[in-house]
Coordinates of C-alpha atoms in Angstrom, one line a residue:
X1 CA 4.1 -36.9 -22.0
X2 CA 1.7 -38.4 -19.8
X3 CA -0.2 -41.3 -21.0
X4 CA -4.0 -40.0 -21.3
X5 CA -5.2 -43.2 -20.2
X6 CA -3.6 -43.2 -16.9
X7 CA -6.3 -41.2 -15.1
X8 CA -5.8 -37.1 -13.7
X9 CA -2.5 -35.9 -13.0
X10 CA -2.3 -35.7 -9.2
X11 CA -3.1 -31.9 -7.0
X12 CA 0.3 -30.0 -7.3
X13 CA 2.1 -30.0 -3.9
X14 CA 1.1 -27.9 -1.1
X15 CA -2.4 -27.5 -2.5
X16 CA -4.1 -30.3 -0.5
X17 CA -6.9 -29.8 1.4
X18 CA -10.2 -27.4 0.8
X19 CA -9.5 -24.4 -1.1
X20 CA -9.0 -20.7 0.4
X21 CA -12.2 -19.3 1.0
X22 CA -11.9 -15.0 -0.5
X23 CA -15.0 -14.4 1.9
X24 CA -13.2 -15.9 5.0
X25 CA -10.0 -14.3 3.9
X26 CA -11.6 -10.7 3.8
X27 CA -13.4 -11.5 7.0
X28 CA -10.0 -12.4 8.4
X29 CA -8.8 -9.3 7.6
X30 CA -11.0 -6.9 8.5
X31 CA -11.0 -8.2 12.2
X32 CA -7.8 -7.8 12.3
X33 CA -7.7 -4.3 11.7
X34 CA -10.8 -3.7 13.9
X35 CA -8.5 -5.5 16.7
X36 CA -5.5 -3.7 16.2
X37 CA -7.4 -0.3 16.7
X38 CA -9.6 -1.7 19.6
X39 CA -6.2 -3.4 21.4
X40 CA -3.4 -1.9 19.9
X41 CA -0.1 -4.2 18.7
X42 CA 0.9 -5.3 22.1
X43 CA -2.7 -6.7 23.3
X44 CA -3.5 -8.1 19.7
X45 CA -3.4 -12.1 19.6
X46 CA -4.3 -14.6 16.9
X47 CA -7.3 -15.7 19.0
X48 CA -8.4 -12.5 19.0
X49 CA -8.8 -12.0 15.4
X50 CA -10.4 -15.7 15.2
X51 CA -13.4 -14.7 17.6
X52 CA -13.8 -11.8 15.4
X53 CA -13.7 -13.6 12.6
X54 CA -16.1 -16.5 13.4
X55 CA -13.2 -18.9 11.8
X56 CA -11.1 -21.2 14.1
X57 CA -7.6 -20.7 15.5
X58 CA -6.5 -23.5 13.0
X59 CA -8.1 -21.4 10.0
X60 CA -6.0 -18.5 10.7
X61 CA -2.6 -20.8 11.0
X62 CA -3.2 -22.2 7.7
X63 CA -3.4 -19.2 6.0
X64 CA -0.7 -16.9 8.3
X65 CA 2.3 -18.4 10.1
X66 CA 1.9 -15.7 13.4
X67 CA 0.4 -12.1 14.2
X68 CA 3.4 -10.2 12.0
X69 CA 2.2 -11.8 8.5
X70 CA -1.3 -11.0 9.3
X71 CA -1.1 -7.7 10.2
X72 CA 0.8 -6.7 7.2
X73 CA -1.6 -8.7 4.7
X74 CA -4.8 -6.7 6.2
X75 CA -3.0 -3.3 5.5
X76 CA -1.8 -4.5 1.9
X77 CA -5.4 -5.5 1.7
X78 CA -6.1 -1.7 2.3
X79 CA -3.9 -0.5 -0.3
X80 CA -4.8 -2.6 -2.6
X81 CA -7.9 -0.7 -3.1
X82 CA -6.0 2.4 -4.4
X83 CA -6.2 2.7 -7.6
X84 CA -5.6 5.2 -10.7
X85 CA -8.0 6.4 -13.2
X86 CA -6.8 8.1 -16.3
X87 CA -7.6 11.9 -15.6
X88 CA -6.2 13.2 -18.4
X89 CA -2.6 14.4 -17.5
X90 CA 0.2 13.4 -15.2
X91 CA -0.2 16.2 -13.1
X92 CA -3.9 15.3 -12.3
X93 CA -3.0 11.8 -11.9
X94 CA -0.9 12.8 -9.0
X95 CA -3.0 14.7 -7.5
X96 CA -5.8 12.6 -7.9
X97 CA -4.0 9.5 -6.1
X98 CA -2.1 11.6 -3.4
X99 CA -5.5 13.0 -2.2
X100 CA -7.2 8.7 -1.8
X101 CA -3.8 8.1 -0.2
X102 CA -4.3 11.0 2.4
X103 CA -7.8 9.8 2.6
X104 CA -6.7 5.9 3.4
X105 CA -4.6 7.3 5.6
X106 CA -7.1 9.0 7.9
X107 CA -9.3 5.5 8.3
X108 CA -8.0 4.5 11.6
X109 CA -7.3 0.9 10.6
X110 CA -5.2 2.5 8.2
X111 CA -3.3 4.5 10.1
X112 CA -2.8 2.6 13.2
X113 CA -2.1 -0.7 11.7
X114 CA 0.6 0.9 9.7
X115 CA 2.3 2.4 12.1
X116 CA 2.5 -1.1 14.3
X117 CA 3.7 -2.8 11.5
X118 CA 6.6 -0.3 10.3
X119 CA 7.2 0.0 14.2
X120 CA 7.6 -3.8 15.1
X121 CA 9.5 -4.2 11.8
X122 CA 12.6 -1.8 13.5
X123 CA 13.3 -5.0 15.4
X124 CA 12.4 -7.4 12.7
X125 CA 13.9 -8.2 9.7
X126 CA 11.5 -10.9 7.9
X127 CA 9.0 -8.4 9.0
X128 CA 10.6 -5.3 6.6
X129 CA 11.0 -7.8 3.6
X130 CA 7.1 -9.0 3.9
X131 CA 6.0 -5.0 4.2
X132 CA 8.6 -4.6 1.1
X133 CA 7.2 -7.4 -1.0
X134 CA 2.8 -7.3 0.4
X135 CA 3.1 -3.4 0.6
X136 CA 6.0 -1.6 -1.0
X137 CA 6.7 -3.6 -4.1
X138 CA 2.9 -3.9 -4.7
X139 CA 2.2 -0.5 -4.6
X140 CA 4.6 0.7 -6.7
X141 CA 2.4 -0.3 -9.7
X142 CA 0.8 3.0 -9.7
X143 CA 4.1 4.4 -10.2
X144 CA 4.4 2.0 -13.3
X145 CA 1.2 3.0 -14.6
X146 CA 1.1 6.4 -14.4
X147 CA 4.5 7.0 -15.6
X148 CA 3.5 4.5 -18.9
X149 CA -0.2 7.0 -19.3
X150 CA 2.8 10.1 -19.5
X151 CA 4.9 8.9 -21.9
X152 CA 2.4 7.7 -24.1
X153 CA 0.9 11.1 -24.0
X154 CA 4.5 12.4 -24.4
X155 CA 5.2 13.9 -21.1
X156 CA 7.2 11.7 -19.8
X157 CA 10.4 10.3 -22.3
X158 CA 10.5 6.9 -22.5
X159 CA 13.8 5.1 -20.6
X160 CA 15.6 2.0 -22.4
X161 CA 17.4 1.0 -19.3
X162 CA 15.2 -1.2 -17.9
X163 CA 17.5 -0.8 -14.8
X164 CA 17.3 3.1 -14.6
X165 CA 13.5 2.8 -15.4
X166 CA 13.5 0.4 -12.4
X167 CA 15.6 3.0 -9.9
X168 CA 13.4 6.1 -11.2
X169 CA 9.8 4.1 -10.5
X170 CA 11.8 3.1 -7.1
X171 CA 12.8 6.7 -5.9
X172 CA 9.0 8.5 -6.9
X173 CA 7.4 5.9 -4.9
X174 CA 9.6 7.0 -2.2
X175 CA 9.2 10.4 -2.9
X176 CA 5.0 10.2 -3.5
X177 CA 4.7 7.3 -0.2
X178 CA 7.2 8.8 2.5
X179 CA 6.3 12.6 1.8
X180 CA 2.4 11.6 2.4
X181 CA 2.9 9.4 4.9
X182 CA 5.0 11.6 7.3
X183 CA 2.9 14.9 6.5
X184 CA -0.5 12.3 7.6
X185 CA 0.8 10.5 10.6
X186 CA 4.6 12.1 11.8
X187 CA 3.4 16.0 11.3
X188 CA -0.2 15.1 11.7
X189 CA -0.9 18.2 9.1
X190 CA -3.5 18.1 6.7
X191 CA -3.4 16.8 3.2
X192 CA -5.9 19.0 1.6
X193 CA -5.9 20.0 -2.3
X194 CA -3.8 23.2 -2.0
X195 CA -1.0 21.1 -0.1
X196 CA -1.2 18.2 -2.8
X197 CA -1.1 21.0 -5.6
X198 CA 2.0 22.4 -4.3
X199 CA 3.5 19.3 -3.5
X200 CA 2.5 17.9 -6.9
X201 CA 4.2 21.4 -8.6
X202 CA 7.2 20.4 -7.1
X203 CA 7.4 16.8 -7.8
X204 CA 7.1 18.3 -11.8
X205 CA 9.4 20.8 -11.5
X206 CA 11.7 19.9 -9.3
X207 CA 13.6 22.5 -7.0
X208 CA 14.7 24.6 -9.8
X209 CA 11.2 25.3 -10.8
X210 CA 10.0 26.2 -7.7
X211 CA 8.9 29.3 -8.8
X212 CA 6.3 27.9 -10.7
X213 CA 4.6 26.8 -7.5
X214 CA 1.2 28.0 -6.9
X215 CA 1.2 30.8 -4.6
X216 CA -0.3 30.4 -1.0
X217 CA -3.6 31.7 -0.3
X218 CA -3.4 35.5 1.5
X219 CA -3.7 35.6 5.0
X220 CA -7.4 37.2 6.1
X221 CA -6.8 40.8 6.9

């Protein structure tokens, strides 16, 4: 143990210096994004982002080692503002966060940093395992959540594989994420509630209960 009259245990390592500031952080951020829709990938440079920002070069460096790990941080920044309430039923939960994620997704910032990210990272590898771990991994927390809200309302059965409870939160999210996100910004159709209600149906029921699906709306005459 350390002898108490020996004086404060010295500043972990790596934490010297003045502390993060969240204001200059979010600032940070959101001129990225604003940059990457005004420039586009290509054009986008660390200085840019600092005049935007009112912060020095030297700022962003200390925080983010190069344009790649920026970019990814101000959309996981986005994302990180989904969220999901309890509306009463795992049905209504899905549809409830499918519709905010369609909305996100039609921000511009959204969308166009995104795509430039998940682009660029087709040639990058540290670039896919930063969008996995700020993004993917993060996100998949409303997977967790709303799976837990069903089988404590006994939708859902409860799985004691931690490992198949792992693969099955895995393959929604992939379900849920890619099916949005290539109906928003591959198809460019919209994501409007009868879509989500259909789409939801069949996440429930899978293919076999595809007749349950609500039925489209008539064509006018």
């Amino acid at each position: 143990m350390r002898n108490p009259s020996s004086g404060p245990s010295p500043a972990p390592a790596g934490r010297t210096g003045r502390p993060r500031s969240a204001a200059a952080d979010a600032a940070i951020l959101a001129a990225t994004r604003d940059a990457l829709v005004e420039l586009g990938w290509s054009k986008l440079t660390m200085g840019d982002v600092s005049a935007r920002a009112g912060v020095a070069k030297t700022t962003l460096y200390r925080r983010w080692a190069g344009k790649n790990e920026l970019v990814v941080d101000a959309v996981a920044e986005l994302f990180d503002s989904l969220e999901l309430p309890d509306r009463g039923s795992l049905e209504a939960d899905i549809e409830y966060v499918v519709l905010r994620f369609a909305e996100l997704l039609r921000r511009p910032e959204a969308r166009t940093a995104l795509m430039a990210v998940v682009a660029e990272s087709t040639r990058d590898e540290a670039l896919r395992d930063r969008i996995r771990s700020a993004i993917v991994d993060r996100q998949k927390r409303l997977v967790v959540l709303g799976r837990e809200r069903a089988q404590a309302r006994g939708e859902l059965p409860y799985e004691e594989d931690a490992a198949l409870a792992g693969h099955t939160t895995g393959l929604i999210f992939d379900v849920i994420a890619g099916t949005v996100v290539h109906r928003a910004l591959v198809s460019s159709e919209p994501v409007d509630e009868m879509w989500v209600a259909t789409f939801t149906a069949l996440l429930m029921h899978g293919l076999l209960g595809a007749s349950g699906l609500p039925a489209a709306p008539a064509s006018p005459a």
